Short mmCIF file of C-alpha atoms in Angstrom, two decimals:
data_model
loop_
_atom_site.label_atom_id
_atom_site.label_comp_id
_atom_site.label_asym_id
_atom_site.label_seq_id
_atom_site.Cartn_x
_atom_site.Cartn_y
_atom_site.Cartn_z
CA MET A 1369 38.78 18.07 118.50
CA SER A 1370 36.47 16.10 116.23
CA ASP A 1371 38.88 13.19 116.36
CA GLU A 1372 38.78 13.32 120.11
CA LYS A 1373 34.94 13.26 120.10
CA ASN A 1374 34.91 10.31 117.74
CA THR A 1375 37.38 8.50 119.89
CA SER A 1376 35.38 9.16 123.04
CA GLY A 1377 32.21 8.04 121.27
CA GLY A 1378 33.80 4.75 120.26
CA VAL A 1379 35.11 4.14 123.72
CA MET A 1380 31.81 4.62 125.45
CA PRO A 1381 30.03 1.70 123.64
CA MET A 1382 32.96 -0.47 124.34
CA VAL A 1383 32.68 0.32 128.08
CA GLU A 1384 28.97 -0.28 128.08
CA ALA A 1385 29.48 -3.61 126.32
CA ALA A 1386 32.03 -4.63 128.85
CA SER A 1387 29.70 -3.69 131.66
CA ALA A 1388 26.96 -5.84 130.14
CA GLU A 1389 29.27 -8.73 129.77
CA ASN A 1390 30.29 -8.37 133.42
CA ARG A 1391 26.71 -8.35 134.49
CA THR A 1392 25.89 -11.46 132.55
CA SER A 1393 28.80 -13.63 133.54
CA PRO A 1394 30.52 -13.75 136.93
CA SER A 1395 33.54 -15.49 135.58
CA ASP A 1396 33.83 -13.04 132.93
CA SER A 1397 33.46 -10.21 135.44
CA GLU A 1398 36.33 -11.54 137.38
CA ASN A 1399 38.42 -11.68 134.26
CA VAL A 1400 37.33 -8.28 133.36
CA ALA A 1401 38.13 -7.03 136.82
CA ASN A 1402 41.56 -8.46 136.46
CA ASN A 1403 42.13 -7.00 132.99
CA GLN A 1404 40.48 -3.62 133.69
CA PRO A 1405 43.59 -1.75 134.94
CA SER A 1406 45.67 -2.78 131.95
CA SER A 1407 42.91 -1.85 129.52
CA LEU A 1408 42.47 1.50 131.23
CA LEU A 1409 46.12 2.15 130.97
CA ALA A 1410 46.18 1.18 127.33
CA THR A 1411 43.17 3.30 126.66
CA SER A 1412 44.66 6.24 128.51
CA ALA A 1413 47.92 5.78 126.67
CA LEU A 1414 46.09 5.65 123.40
CA ILE A 1415 44.12 8.74 124.27
CA LEU A 1416 47.24 10.55 125.30
CA ALA A 1417 48.97 9.42 122.12
CA LEU A 1418 46.06 10.66 120.07
CA ILE A 1419 46.02 13.93 121.95
CA ALA A 1420 49.77 14.30 121.50
CA LEU A 1421 49.37 13.45 117.83
CA ILE A 1422 46.64 16.00 117.49
CA VAL A 1423 48.67 18.60 119.35
CA LEU A 1424 51.73 17.85 117.28
CA SER A 1425 49.70 17.98 114.09
CA TRP A 1426 48.21 21.30 115.10
CA GLN A 1427 51.60 22.66 116.03
CA TRP A 1428 53.06 21.36 112.78
CA LEU A 1429 50.25 22.95 110.81
CA ASN A 1430 50.58 26.16 112.78
CA THR A 1431 54.32 26.17 112.37
CA ARG A 1432 54.00 25.42 108.66
CA GLN A 1433 51.49 28.20 108.30
CA ARG A 1434 53.81 30.58 110.12
CA PHE A 1435 56.75 29.47 107.98
CA THR A 1436 54.62 30.03 104.91
CA GLN A 1437 53.64 33.48 106.08
CA LEU A 1438 57.20 34.25 107.05
CA GLU A 1439 58.38 33.00 103.68
CA GLN A 1440 55.85 35.22 101.98
CA VAL A 1441 56.92 38.18 104.09
CA LEU A 1442 60.56 37.43 103.42
CA THR A 1443 59.84 37.05 99.74
CA MET A 1444 58.01 40.35 99.68
CA ARG A 1445 60.77 42.00 101.62
CA LEU A 1446 63.39 40.45 99.37
CA GLU A 1447 61.53 41.70 96.33
CA GLN A 1448 61.20 45.11 97.93
CA TYR A 1449 64.89 45.02 98.79
CA ASN A 1450 65.75 44.01 95.24
CA LEU A 1451 63.55 46.82 93.96
CA ASN A 1452 65.14 49.26 96.36
CA ASN A 1453 68.54 47.92 95.42
CA GLN A 1454 67.82 48.43 91.72
CA GLN A 1455 66.56 51.92 92.43
CA SER A 1456 69.65 52.56 94.54
CA LEU A 1457 71.84 51.27 91.74
CA ALA A 1458 70.06 53.52 89.26
CA VAL A 1459 70.35 56.48 91.59
CA SER A 1460 73.98 55.63 92.27
CA LYS A 1461 74.67 55.34 88.55
CA LEU A 1462 72.94 58.65 87.94
CA ALA A 1463 74.87 60.16 90.83
CA ASP A 1464 78.11 58.80 89.39
CA GLU A 1465 77.29 60.29 85.99
CA ARG A 1466 76.42 63.62 87.53
CA SER A 1467 79.53 63.43 89.68
CA ILE A 1468 81.63 62.85 86.57
CA GLU A 1469 79.92 65.77 84.83
CA ALA A 1470 80.38 67.93 87.92
CA SER A 1471 84.04 66.93 88.13
CA ALA A 1472 84.51 67.81 84.47
CA ARG A 1473 82.79 71.15 84.99
CA ILE A 1474 84.82 71.82 88.12
CA ALA A 1475 88.02 71.00 86.24
CA MET A 1476 86.98 73.30 83.40
CA LEU A 1477 86.03 76.06 85.85
CA GLU A 1478 89.33 75.63 87.69
CA GLN A 1479 91.17 75.88 84.38
CA LYS A 1480 89.24 79.02 83.46
CA LEU A 1481 89.82 80.38 86.95
CA ASP A 1482 93.55 79.77 86.61
CA GLU A 1483 93.55 81.44 83.20
CA SER A 1484 91.56 84.36 84.55
CA ARG A 1485 93.87 84.62 87.54
CA ASN A 1486 96.93 84.53 85.30
CA GLN A 1487 95.42 87.20 83.07
CA GLN A 1488 94.56 89.31 86.09
CA GLU A 1489 98.08 88.95 87.45
CA ALA A 1490 99.52 89.79 84.04
CA LEU A 1491 97.30 92.86 83.82
CA GLN A 1492 98.22 93.89 87.36
CA THR A 1493 101.90 93.43 86.59
CA LEU A 1494 101.57 95.36 83.35
CA TYR A 1495 99.62 98.13 85.05
CA TYR A 1496 102.18 98.24 87.85
CA GLU A 1497 105.07 98.43 85.40
CA LEU A 1498 103.35 101.03 83.24
CA ALA A 1499 102.29 103.13 86.24
CA ASN A 1500 105.75 103.01 87.82
CA THR A 1501 107.50 103.55 84.50
CA ARG A 1502 105.27 106.54 83.72
CA GLU A 1503 105.71 108.04 87.17
CA GLU A 1504 109.46 107.42 87.19
CA ARG A 1505 109.79 108.90 83.71
CA LEU A 1506 107.76 111.92 84.79
CA MET A 1507 109.87 112.43 87.91
CA ALA A 1508 113.06 112.07 85.85
CA GLU A 1509 111.79 114.79 83.52
CA VAL A 1510 110.94 117.01 86.49
CA GLU A 1511 114.40 116.45 87.96
CA GLN A 1512 116.03 117.32 84.64
CA LEU A 1513 114.00 120.53 84.33
CA MET A 1514 114.89 121.59 87.86
CA THR A 1515 118.56 120.79 87.25
CA ILE A 1516 118.50 122.99 84.14
CA ALA A 1517 116.85 125.78 86.14
CA ASN A 1518 119.49 125.49 88.86
CA GLN A 1519 122.30 125.62 86.28
CA GLN A 1520 120.79 128.68 84.62
CA LEU A 1521 120.57 130.42 87.98
CA GLN A 1522 123.91 129.47 89.49
CA LEU A 1523 126.13 129.45 86.38
CA ALA A 1524 124.56 132.02 84.06
CA GLY A 1525 122.12 133.89 86.27
CA ASN A 1526 119.43 133.65 83.60
CA ILE A 1527 116.18 134.29 85.43
CA LYS A 1528 113.82 133.89 82.50
CA PRO A 1529 114.97 130.40 81.32
CA ALA A 1530 115.12 129.19 84.92
CA LEU A 1531 111.60 130.48 85.60
CA LEU A 1532 110.29 128.79 82.46
CA ALA A 1533 111.92 125.47 83.45
CA LEU A 1534 110.40 125.59 86.96
CA GLN A 1535 106.93 126.41 85.61
CA THR A 1536 107.19 123.49 83.17
CA ALA A 1537 108.22 121.16 86.02
CA ASP A 1538 105.22 122.32 88.08
CA SER A 1539 102.86 121.57 85.19
CA ARG A 1540 104.34 118.05 84.92
CA LEU A 1541 103.80 117.44 88.64
CA GLN A 1542 100.09 118.15 88.22
CA GLN A 1543 99.80 114.72 86.57
CA VAL A 1544 101.01 112.90 89.72
CA GLU A 1545 98.51 112.21 92.49
CA ALA A 1546 100.53 111.41 95.59
CA PRO A 1547 100.69 112.97 99.07
CA GLN A 1548 104.45 113.47 98.78
CA ILE A 1549 103.98 115.68 95.71
CA ILE A 1550 102.07 118.29 97.73
CA GLN A 1551 105.16 119.30 99.70
CA LEU A 1552 107.29 119.29 96.54
CA ARG A 1553 104.84 121.50 94.63
CA LYS A 1554 104.64 123.86 97.60
CA ALA A 1555 108.43 124.32 97.64
CA LEU A 1556 108.47 124.67 93.85
CA SER A 1557 105.74 127.33 93.98
CA GLN A 1558 107.80 129.32 96.49
CA ASP A 1559 110.84 129.16 94.18
CA ILE A 1560 108.73 130.38 91.24
CA GLN A 1561 107.38 133.31 93.27
CA ARG A 1562 110.89 134.35 94.34
CA LEU A 1563 112.09 134.28 90.74
CA GLN A 1564 109.12 136.32 89.55
CA LYS A 1565 109.99 139.07 92.05
CA LEU A 1566 113.57 139.41 90.77
CA PRO A 1567 114.48 142.02 88.12
CA LEU A 1568 115.06 140.36 84.78
CA VAL A 1569 118.61 140.65 83.39
CA ASP A 1570 118.85 139.82 79.71
CA VAL A 1571 122.23 138.14 79.89
CA ILE A 1572 121.85 136.57 76.48
CA GLY A 1573 120.89 139.86 74.85
CA MET A 1574 123.74 141.72 76.54
CA SER A 1575 126.19 139.02 75.50
CA ALA A 1576 124.96 139.27 71.91
CA LYS A 1577 125.48 143.04 71.95
CA LEU A 1578 129.05 142.63 73.17
CA GLU A 1579 129.71 140.10 70.44
CA ASN A 1580 128.35 142.47 67.77
CA LEU A 1581 130.52 145.27 69.13
CA ALA A 1582 133.61 143.08 68.89
CA GLU A 1583 132.81 142.24 65.27
CA SER A 1584 132.39 145.92 64.33
CA VAL A 1585 135.67 147.14 65.87
CA ASN A 1586 137.57 146.77 62.60
CA GLU A 1587 135.15 149.15 60.89
CA LEU A 1588 135.65 152.05 63.31
CA PRO A 1589 137.63 155.00 61.91
CA LEU A 1590 140.65 156.23 63.85
CA VAL A 1591 141.38 159.85 64.57
CA SER A 1592 144.49 159.64 62.39
CA ASP A 1593 142.35 158.56 59.45
CA ARG A 1594 140.26 161.69 59.56
CA HIS A 1595 140.99 164.33 56.86
CA PRO A 1596 139.62 167.86 56.73
CA GLN A 1597 136.86 168.33 54.25
CA PRO A 1598 137.53 171.10 51.72
CA LYS A 1599 135.13 173.93 52.10
CA SER A 1600 133.69 175.36 48.96
CA THR A 1601 133.93 179.08 49.63
CA GLN A 1602 133.20 181.65 47.03
CA ALA A 1603 135.97 184.19 46.51
CA PRO A 1604 134.87 187.69 47.37
CA ASP A 1605 134.76 190.31 44.73
CA TRP A 1606 137.75 192.51 45.38
CA GLY A 1607 137.12 194.81 42.51
CA ASP A 1608 140.20 196.81 41.51
CA SER A 1609 142.14 195.85 44.69
CA SER A 1610 144.60 193.35 43.25
CA TRP A 1611 146.81 193.17 46.31
CA ARG A 1612 143.85 192.03 48.48
CA LYS A 1613 143.07 189.36 45.97
CA LEU A 1614 146.68 188.18 46.03
CA ALA A 1615 146.73 188.07 49.82
CA TYR A 1616 143.55 186.01 49.88
CA GLU A 1617 144.91 183.45 47.44
CA VAL A 1618 148.13 183.12 49.43
CA TRP A 1619 146.14 182.53 52.60
CA GLN A 1620 144.07 179.83 50.97
CA ASP A 1621 147.20 178.06 49.79
CA LEU A 1622 148.68 178.16 53.29
CA ARG A 1623 145.49 176.64 54.73
CA GLN A 1624 145.81 173.73 52.34
CA ILE A 1625 149.36 173.07 53.50
CA ILE A 1626 149.07 173.65 57.25
CA ARG A 1627 146.28 172.14 59.46
CA LEU A 1628 145.74 173.36 62.99
CA GLU A 1629 143.78 171.13 65.45
CA ARG A 1630 143.26 171.35 69.20
CA ILE A 1631 143.92 168.08 71.03
CA ASP A 1632 142.90 167.97 74.70
CA ARG A 1633 144.17 164.45 75.36
CA SER A 1634 146.86 163.00 77.62
CA GLU A 1635 147.99 160.42 75.05
CA PRO A 1636 148.96 161.08 71.45
CA PRO A 1637 146.12 160.06 69.14
CA LEU A 1638 148.39 159.20 66.24
CA LEU A 1639 149.50 155.54 66.07
CA ALA A 1640 151.61 153.51 63.73
CA PRO A 1641 149.84 150.99 61.47
CA ASP A 1642 150.96 147.99 63.55
CA GLN A 1643 149.83 149.78 66.71
CA ASN A 1644 146.41 150.35 65.12
CA TYR A 1645 146.06 146.57 64.65
CA PHE A 1646 146.97 145.79 68.26
CA LEU A 1647 144.64 148.52 69.50
CA ARG A 1648 141.69 146.94 67.73
CA GLU A 1649 142.68 143.46 68.98
CA ASN A 1650 142.96 144.73 72.56
CA ILE A 1651 139.47 146.20 72.32
CA LYS A 1652 138.18 142.82 71.08
CA LEU A 1653 139.87 141.06 74.00
CA ARG A 1654 138.36 143.54 76.46
CA LEU A 1655 134.89 142.96 75.01
CA LEU A 1656 135.41 139.19 75.21
CA SER A 1657 136.54 139.53 78.84
CA ALA A 1658 133.42 141.60 79.53
CA ARG A 1659 131.25 138.81 78.05
CA ILE A 1660 132.90 136.22 80.28
CA ALA A 1661 132.48 138.47 83.33
CA LEU A 1662 128.83 138.95 82.37
CA LEU A 1663 128.20 135.20 82.31
CA GLN A 1664 130.04 134.83 85.63
CA HIS A 1665 128.18 137.79 87.18
CA ASP A 1666 131.54 139.44 87.91
CA GLU A 1667 130.33 143.03 87.86
CA VAL A 1668 133.71 144.55 88.82
CA THR A 1669 135.59 142.98 85.92
CA TYR A 1670 132.66 143.58 83.59
CA LYS A 1671 132.50 147.33 84.20
CA ALA A 1672 136.29 147.70 84.26
CA ASP A 1673 136.56 146.18 80.78
CA LEU A 1674 133.79 148.41 79.44
CA ARG A 1675 135.42 151.53 80.93
CA ALA A 1676 138.71 150.61 79.26
CA VAL A 1677 136.96 150.15 75.91
CA GLU A 1678 135.17 153.47 76.35
CA LYS A 1679 138.47 155.27 77.08
CA TRP A 1680 140.17 153.78 74.03
CA LEU A 1681 137.26 154.80 71.86
CA LEU A 1682 137.47 158.39 73.07
CA ASP A 1683 141.26 158.52 72.75
CA HIS A 1684 141.91 156.89 69.40
CA PHE A 1685 138.75 156.83 67.32
CA ASP A 1686 136.91 159.51 65.47
CA MET A 1687 133.84 160.39 67.50
CA HIS A 1688 132.44 162.45 64.65
CA GLU A 1689 131.54 159.25 62.80
CA SER A 1690 128.14 157.60 63.40
CA ALA A 1691 129.67 154.10 63.90
CA SER A 1692 131.92 155.37 66.69
CA LYS A 1693 129.07 157.27 68.31
CA LEU A 1694 126.81 154.19 68.19
CA MET A 1695 129.46 151.95 69.77
CA LEU A 1696 130.19 154.48 72.50
CA SER A 1697 126.47 154.80 73.27
CA THR A 1698 126.08 151.01 73.44
CA ILE A 1699 129.12 150.66 75.73
CA ARG A 1700 127.76 153.27 78.13
CA GLN A 1701 124.32 151.64 78.13
CA LEU A 1702 125.82 148.23 78.94
CA SER A 1703 127.95 149.74 81.70
CA ALA A 1704 124.88 151.23 83.36
CA ASP A 1705 123.14 147.84 83.71
CA ASP A 1706 123.54 145.80 86.91
CA ILE A 1707 124.47 142.20 86.30
CA VAL A 1708 124.73 140.99 89.89
CA ILE A 1709 121.44 139.54 91.21
CA GLU A 1710 121.01 137.41 94.30
CA VAL A 1711 119.40 134.35 92.76
CA PRO A 1712 117.36 132.05 95.04
CA ASP A 1713 118.51 128.58 95.99
CA ILE A 1714 116.29 125.74 94.69
CA ASN A 1715 118.29 122.91 96.27
CA GLU A 1716 115.41 122.16 98.64
CA SER A 1717 113.10 121.37 95.72
CA LEU A 1718 115.79 119.22 94.11
CA MET A 1719 116.25 117.34 97.39
CA LEU A 1720 112.50 116.63 97.59
CA VAL A 1721 112.52 115.32 94.01
CA ASN A 1722 115.41 112.96 94.78
CA LYS A 1723 113.68 111.83 97.97
CA TYR A 1724 110.47 110.97 96.12
CA LYS A 1725 112.40 109.09 93.41
CA LEU A 1726 114.17 107.07 96.10
CA ALA A 1727 110.80 106.26 97.70
CA LEU A 1728 109.53 105.00 94.33
CA GLU A 1729 112.53 102.71 93.93
CA ARG A 1730 112.14 101.33 97.45
CA SER A 1731 108.42 100.67 97.00
CA LYS A 1732 108.90 98.45 93.94
CA PRO A 1733 109.35 95.06 95.73
CA ALA A 1734 106.52 95.73 98.20
CA GLU A 1735 103.98 96.67 95.54
CA LYS A 1736 104.86 94.00 93.02
CA PRO A 1737 101.90 91.56 92.53
CA VAL A 1738 102.31 88.03 93.86
CA SER A 1739 102.11 85.30 91.23
CA ALA A 1740 99.96 82.16 91.46
CA SER A 1741 103.00 79.95 91.93
CA ASP A 1742 104.01 81.96 94.99
CA ARG A 1743 100.57 81.47 96.51
#
């Protein structure tokens, strides 16, 4: 704007000078009048050129100033970006380091987790095997005890050993906690109560007595082996009666030669030596047959054999001897005992034991722990 004022100030004197010249000289005024349009145009063009130059200069300066400001802003932003980029790189590096550490920790934790899982599976498998093995072993023991009890009842009729075996099996079942055991223990308790109500027959004791009797048969004295015992009688004092004394001595001699005995028996008691041997062997066989009948609970055969032994004892053996009397008393006592007892059936309890064992075997695959490889 100052340039424009200076330019306008310089132009004005020039116009005034031209006007003065025109006023002074007519010829010159005509020349001036002729040249005035061209000068005005030149002046206007110059003014416009100056104005355009000024405008262009101002725009150039303004544009340069804007470029400078923009450059400064861009520089500041670039520096800020570089700073942010460096910070981002540092953060990224730190994040990478932490990510590596986290990955290492995760890998270590996964390894420990796998080890812990393997240990847990091993413990579960071991516990499963131990639990099943213990329970199966316990049930096998219970089954064996109940089988022994059943054999004692059905084959030998021994109430006491069978009762003891069932009570032992019931005590073993107390260690198993399973719903199926309740029904088994209930059936077993009923079997025990039925056995406790039965009269006890000492089969083993009776069999031992029969065996002892058979061993003592050879020691029994026969009737034919018995001899009269001489009686020590004091001779009476006959005084002067010699014939009475002679008669008494003759009578004593006759008594030593002749023996009178009353025998109220259907069979002759006297036997030959070989017959004595077979008699004793037959008694042994009868006692053995009675033992077998006792174990088989064959009461008819048992009592028939004992009656035969009793008859032979009375017919052929000396009942005045204590050994014969003791054997006869024992035979009669054994004959009076009943050996037939209706033993209860424990097959239901055995069936429940087998059923539970089968359930244990079937449950093995379903309860077996799943390994990590299967997952």
